[in-house]
Every structure is written in C-alpha cells, then in structure tokens.
PDB file of C-alpha atoms and ligand atoms in Angstrom:
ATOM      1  CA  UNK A   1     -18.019 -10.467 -11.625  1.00 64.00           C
ATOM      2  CA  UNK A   2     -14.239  -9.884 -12.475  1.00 79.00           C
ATOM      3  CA  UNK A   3     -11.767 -11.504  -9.713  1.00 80.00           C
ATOM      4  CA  UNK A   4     -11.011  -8.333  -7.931  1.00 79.00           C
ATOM      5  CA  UNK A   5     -15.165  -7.965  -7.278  1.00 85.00           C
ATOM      6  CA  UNK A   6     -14.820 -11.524  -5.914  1.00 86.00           C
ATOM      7  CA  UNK A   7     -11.525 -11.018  -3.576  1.00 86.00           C
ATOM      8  CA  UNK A   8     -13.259  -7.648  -2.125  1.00 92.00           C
ATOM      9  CA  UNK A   9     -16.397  -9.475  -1.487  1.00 93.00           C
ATOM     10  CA  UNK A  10     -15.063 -11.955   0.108  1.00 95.00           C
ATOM     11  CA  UNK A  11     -13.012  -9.249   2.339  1.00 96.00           C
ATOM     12  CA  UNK A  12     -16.240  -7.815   3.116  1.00 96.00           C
ATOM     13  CA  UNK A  13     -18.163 -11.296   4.471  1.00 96.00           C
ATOM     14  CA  UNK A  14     -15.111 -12.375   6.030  1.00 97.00           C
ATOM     15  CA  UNK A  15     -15.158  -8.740   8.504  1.00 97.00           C
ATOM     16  CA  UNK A  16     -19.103  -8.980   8.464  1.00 97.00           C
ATOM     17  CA  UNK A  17     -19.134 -12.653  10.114  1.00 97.00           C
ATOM     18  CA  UNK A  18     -15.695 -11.917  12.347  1.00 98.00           C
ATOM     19  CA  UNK A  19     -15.761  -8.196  13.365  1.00 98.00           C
ATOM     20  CA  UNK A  20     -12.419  -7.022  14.462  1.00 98.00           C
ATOM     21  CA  UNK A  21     -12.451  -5.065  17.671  1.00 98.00           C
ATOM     22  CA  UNK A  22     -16.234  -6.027  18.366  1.00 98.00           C
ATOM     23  CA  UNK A  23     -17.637  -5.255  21.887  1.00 98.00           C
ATOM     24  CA  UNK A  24     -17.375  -3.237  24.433  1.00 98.00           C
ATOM     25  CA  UNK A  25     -14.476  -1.341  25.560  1.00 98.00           C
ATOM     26  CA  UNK A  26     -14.175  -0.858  29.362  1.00 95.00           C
ATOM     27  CA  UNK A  27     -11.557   1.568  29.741  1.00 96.00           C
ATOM     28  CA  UNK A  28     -12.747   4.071  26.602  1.00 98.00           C
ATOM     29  CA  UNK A  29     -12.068   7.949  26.991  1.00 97.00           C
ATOM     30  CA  UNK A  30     -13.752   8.926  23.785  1.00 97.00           C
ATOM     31  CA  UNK A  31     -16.704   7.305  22.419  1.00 98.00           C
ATOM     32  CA  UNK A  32     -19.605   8.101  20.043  1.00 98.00           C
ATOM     33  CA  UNK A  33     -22.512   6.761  18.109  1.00 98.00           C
ATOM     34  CA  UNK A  34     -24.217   7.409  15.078  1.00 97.00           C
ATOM     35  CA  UNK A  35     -27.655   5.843  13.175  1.00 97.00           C
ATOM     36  CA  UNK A  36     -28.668   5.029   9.711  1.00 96.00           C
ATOM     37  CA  UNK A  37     -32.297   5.364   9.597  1.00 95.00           C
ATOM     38  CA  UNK A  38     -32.240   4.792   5.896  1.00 94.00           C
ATOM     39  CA  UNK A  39     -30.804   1.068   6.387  1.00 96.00           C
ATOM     40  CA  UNK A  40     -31.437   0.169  10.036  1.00 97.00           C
ATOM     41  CA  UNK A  41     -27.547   0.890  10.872  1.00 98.00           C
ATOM     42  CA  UNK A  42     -26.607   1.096  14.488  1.00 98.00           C
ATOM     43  CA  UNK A  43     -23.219   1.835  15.715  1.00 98.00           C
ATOM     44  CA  UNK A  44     -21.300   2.956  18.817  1.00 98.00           C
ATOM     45  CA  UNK A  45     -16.924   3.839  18.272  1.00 98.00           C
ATOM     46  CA  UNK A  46     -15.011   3.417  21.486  1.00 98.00           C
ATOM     47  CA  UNK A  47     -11.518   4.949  21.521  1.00 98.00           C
ATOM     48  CA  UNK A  48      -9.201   4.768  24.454  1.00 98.00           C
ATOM     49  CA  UNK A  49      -6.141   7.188  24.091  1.00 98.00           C
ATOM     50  CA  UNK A  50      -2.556   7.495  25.411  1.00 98.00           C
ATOM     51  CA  UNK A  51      -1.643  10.778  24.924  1.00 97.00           C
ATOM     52  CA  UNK A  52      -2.143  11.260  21.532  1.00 97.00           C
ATOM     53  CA  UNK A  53      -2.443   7.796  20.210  1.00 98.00           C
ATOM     54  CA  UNK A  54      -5.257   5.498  19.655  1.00 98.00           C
ATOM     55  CA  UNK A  55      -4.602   2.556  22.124  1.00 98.00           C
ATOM     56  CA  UNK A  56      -7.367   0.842  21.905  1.00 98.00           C
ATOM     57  CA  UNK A  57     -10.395   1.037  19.622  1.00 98.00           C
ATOM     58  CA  UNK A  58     -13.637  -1.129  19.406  1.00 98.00           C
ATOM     59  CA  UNK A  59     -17.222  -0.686  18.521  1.00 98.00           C
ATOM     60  CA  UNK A  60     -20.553  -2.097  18.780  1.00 98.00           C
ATOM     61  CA  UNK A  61     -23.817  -1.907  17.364  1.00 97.00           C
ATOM     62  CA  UNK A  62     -25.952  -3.632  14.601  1.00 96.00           C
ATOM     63  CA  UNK A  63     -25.759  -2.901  10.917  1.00 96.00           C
ATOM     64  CA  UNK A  64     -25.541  -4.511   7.526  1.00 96.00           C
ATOM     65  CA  UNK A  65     -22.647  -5.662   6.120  1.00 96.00           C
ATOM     66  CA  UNK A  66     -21.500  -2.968   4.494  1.00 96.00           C
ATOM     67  CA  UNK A  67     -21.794  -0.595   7.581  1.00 97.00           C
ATOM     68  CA  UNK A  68     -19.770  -3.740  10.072  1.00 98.00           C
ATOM     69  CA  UNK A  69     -17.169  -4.158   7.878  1.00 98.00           C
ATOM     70  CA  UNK A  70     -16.321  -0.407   7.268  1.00 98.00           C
ATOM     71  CA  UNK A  71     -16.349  -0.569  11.077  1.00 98.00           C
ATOM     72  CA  UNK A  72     -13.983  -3.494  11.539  1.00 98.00           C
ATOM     73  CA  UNK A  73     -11.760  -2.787   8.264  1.00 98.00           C
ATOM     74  CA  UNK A  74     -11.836   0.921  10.143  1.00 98.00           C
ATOM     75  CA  UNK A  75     -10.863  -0.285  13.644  1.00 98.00           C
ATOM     76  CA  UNK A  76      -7.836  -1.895  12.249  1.00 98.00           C
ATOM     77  CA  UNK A  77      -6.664   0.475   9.978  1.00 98.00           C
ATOM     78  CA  UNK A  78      -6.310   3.500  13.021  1.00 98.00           C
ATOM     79  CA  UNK A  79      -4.976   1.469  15.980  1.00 98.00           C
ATOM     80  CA  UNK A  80      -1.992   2.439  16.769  1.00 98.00           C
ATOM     81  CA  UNK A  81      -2.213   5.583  15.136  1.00 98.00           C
ATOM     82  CA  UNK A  82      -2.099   9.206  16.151  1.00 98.00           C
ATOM     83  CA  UNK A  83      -5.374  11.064  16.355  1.00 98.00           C
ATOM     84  CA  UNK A  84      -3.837  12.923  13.311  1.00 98.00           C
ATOM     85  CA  UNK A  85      -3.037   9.957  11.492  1.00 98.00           C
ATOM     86  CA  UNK A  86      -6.385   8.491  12.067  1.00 98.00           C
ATOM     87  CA  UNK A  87      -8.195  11.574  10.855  1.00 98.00           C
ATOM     88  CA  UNK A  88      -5.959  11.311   7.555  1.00 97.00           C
ATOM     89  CA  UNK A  89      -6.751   7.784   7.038  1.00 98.00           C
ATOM     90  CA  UNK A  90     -10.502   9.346   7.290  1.00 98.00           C
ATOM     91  CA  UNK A  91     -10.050  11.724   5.048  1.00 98.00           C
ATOM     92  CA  UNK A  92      -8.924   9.563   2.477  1.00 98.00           C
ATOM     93  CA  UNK A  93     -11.619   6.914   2.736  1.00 98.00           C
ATOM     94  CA  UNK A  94     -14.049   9.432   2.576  1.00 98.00           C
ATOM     95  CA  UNK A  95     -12.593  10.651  -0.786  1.00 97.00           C
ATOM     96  CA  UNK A  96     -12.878   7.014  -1.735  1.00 97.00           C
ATOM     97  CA  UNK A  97     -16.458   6.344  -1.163  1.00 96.00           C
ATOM     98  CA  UNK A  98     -18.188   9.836  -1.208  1.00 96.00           C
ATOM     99  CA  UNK A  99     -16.188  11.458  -3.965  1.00 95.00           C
ATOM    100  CA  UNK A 100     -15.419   8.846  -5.867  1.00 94.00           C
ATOM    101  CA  UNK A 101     -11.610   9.711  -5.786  1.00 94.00           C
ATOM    102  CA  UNK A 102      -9.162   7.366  -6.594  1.00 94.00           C
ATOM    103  CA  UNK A 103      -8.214   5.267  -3.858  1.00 93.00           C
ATOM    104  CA  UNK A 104      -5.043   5.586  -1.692  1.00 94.00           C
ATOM    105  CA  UNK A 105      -3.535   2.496  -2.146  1.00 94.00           C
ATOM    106  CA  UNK A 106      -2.239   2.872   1.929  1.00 94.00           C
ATOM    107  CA  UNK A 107      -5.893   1.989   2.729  1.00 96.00           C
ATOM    108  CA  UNK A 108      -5.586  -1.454   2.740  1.00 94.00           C
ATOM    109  CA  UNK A 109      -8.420  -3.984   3.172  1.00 94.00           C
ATOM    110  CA  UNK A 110     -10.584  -0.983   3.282  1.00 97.00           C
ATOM    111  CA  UNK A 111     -10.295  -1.029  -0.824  1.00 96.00           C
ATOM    112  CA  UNK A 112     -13.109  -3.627  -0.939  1.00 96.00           C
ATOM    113  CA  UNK A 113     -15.529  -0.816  -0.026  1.00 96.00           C
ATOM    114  CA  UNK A 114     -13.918   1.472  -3.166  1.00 94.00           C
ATOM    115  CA  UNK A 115     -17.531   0.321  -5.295  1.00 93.00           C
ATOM    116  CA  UNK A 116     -19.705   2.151  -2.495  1.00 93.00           C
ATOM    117  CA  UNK A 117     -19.003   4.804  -4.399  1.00 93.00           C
ATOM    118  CA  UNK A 118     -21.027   3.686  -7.133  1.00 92.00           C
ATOM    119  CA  UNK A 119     -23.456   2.864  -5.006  1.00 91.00           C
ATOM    120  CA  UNK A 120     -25.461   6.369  -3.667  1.00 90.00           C
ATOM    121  CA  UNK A 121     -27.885   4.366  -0.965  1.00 89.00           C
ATOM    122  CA  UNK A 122     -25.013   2.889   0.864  1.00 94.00           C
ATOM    123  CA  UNK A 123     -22.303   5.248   1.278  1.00 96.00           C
ATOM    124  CA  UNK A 124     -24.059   6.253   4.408  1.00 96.00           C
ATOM    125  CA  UNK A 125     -23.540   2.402   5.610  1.00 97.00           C
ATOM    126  CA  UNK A 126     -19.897   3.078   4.937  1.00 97.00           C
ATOM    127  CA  UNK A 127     -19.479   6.391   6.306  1.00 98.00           C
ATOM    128  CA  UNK A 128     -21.521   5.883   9.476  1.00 98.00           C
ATOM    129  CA  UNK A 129     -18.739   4.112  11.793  1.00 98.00           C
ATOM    130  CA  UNK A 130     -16.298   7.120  10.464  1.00 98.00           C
ATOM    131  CA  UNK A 131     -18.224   9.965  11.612  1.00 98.00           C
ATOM    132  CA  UNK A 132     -18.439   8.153  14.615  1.00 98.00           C
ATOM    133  CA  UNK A 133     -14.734   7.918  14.971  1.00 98.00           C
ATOM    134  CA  UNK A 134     -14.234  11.559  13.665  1.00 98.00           C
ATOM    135  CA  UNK A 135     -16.480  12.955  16.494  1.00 98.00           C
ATOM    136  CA  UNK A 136     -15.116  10.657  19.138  1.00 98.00           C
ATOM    137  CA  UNK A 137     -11.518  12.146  18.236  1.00 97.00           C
ATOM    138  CA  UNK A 138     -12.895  15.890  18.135  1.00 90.00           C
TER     139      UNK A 138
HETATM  140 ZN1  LIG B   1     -26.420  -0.290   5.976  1.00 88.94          ZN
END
C-alpha cells in the first residue's frame, strides 16, 4: 500500500468513527433519503437553507464506511455553499467515482474516495448520500 493509500484510509476511518454533521437536524427545509440494498446502506440528508445557501446540513442513517464518510466528507464540503455551488461540487465527485475522471483537486478530503472508482460494488456506497443531497436541493 503506497503512502497516499495509507493517508486516504486513514481519512476515511477517521470520518467513519467521527461523522461530521451526524444527527438530526431540527430546523431542516429540505431533506431526503436514499437505500443501498446491495450493501445494507441507510441514509437520510437534512438541508436547512437561507435563501439560497446551505446553512445547515446533517444526516443520519446507518451504512458502511465507505457510504458514512462520503456523507460526512460531503456535509463539509457544501456548507456554506450555494445550492449551485453544492450541485457543482456534486457533479464533480460524481465524475470522480462513477467515471473515473480525474479528480478536481478543489474536492478536498473527499479525494480519499478517488479508488471507488476502481471499485464497481461500492460506488453506490459513495454515491448514495449525494443523490440524497441532489434531490433534497431539487
Ligand atoms: Zn456500503
């Protein structure tokens, strides 16, 4: 395993064992779920929106730990943003992990997830808590 493998699997534990943004969110205006039948995945995306930005964000749900930490890496990376913003920041991590496009560098911790790609039976772990987001913004 070369030392980039290591440092993104360690990324990946650390926001499996200490979701960001984990729980319920009172005050939501948008929220949606989505399942993964194939692995067990469970999750719920709450978004709570001022005007057009994402003011608050959390989700909730069971899942492995590929599906919890594209949910937590995914919380952090679109709070704060616009709805636009947020559904760019989609669109690029879906290139990442579906297409196997190169990744965006502005995606952050979410790189760790870049060898999902490689990896056919779990892309749907990663994808799940975006589609969620995506329909919770539409
Ligand atoms: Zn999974």
């Amino acid at each position: 395993m070369s030392v980039l493998d290591e440092l993104y699997r360690e990324t990946i534990l650390k926001h499996y064992q200490s979701p960001k943004n984990f729980g319920p969110l009172p005050g939501a205006t948008k929220r949606a779920g989505g399942m993964n039948p194939s692995c067990g995945d469970q999750v719920e995306v709450m978004v709570r929106l001022e005007g057009e930005r994402i003011a608050e964000i959390r989700f909730q749900g069971q899942g492995c730990a590929i599906s919890t930490a594209s949910a937590s890496m995914m919380t952090e990376a679109v709070a704060g943003k616009t709805v636009g913003e947020a559904l760019e920041i989609a669109r690029k991590f879906h290139a990442m992990v579906v297409e196997g496009a190169p990744p965006d560098p502005s995606l952050g911790d979410l790189l760790a997830l870049q060898g999902v790609a490689k990896l056919p039976a779990r892309v749907k772990c990663a994808t799940l808590p975006w589609h969620a987001l995506e329909e919770a913004l539409r």
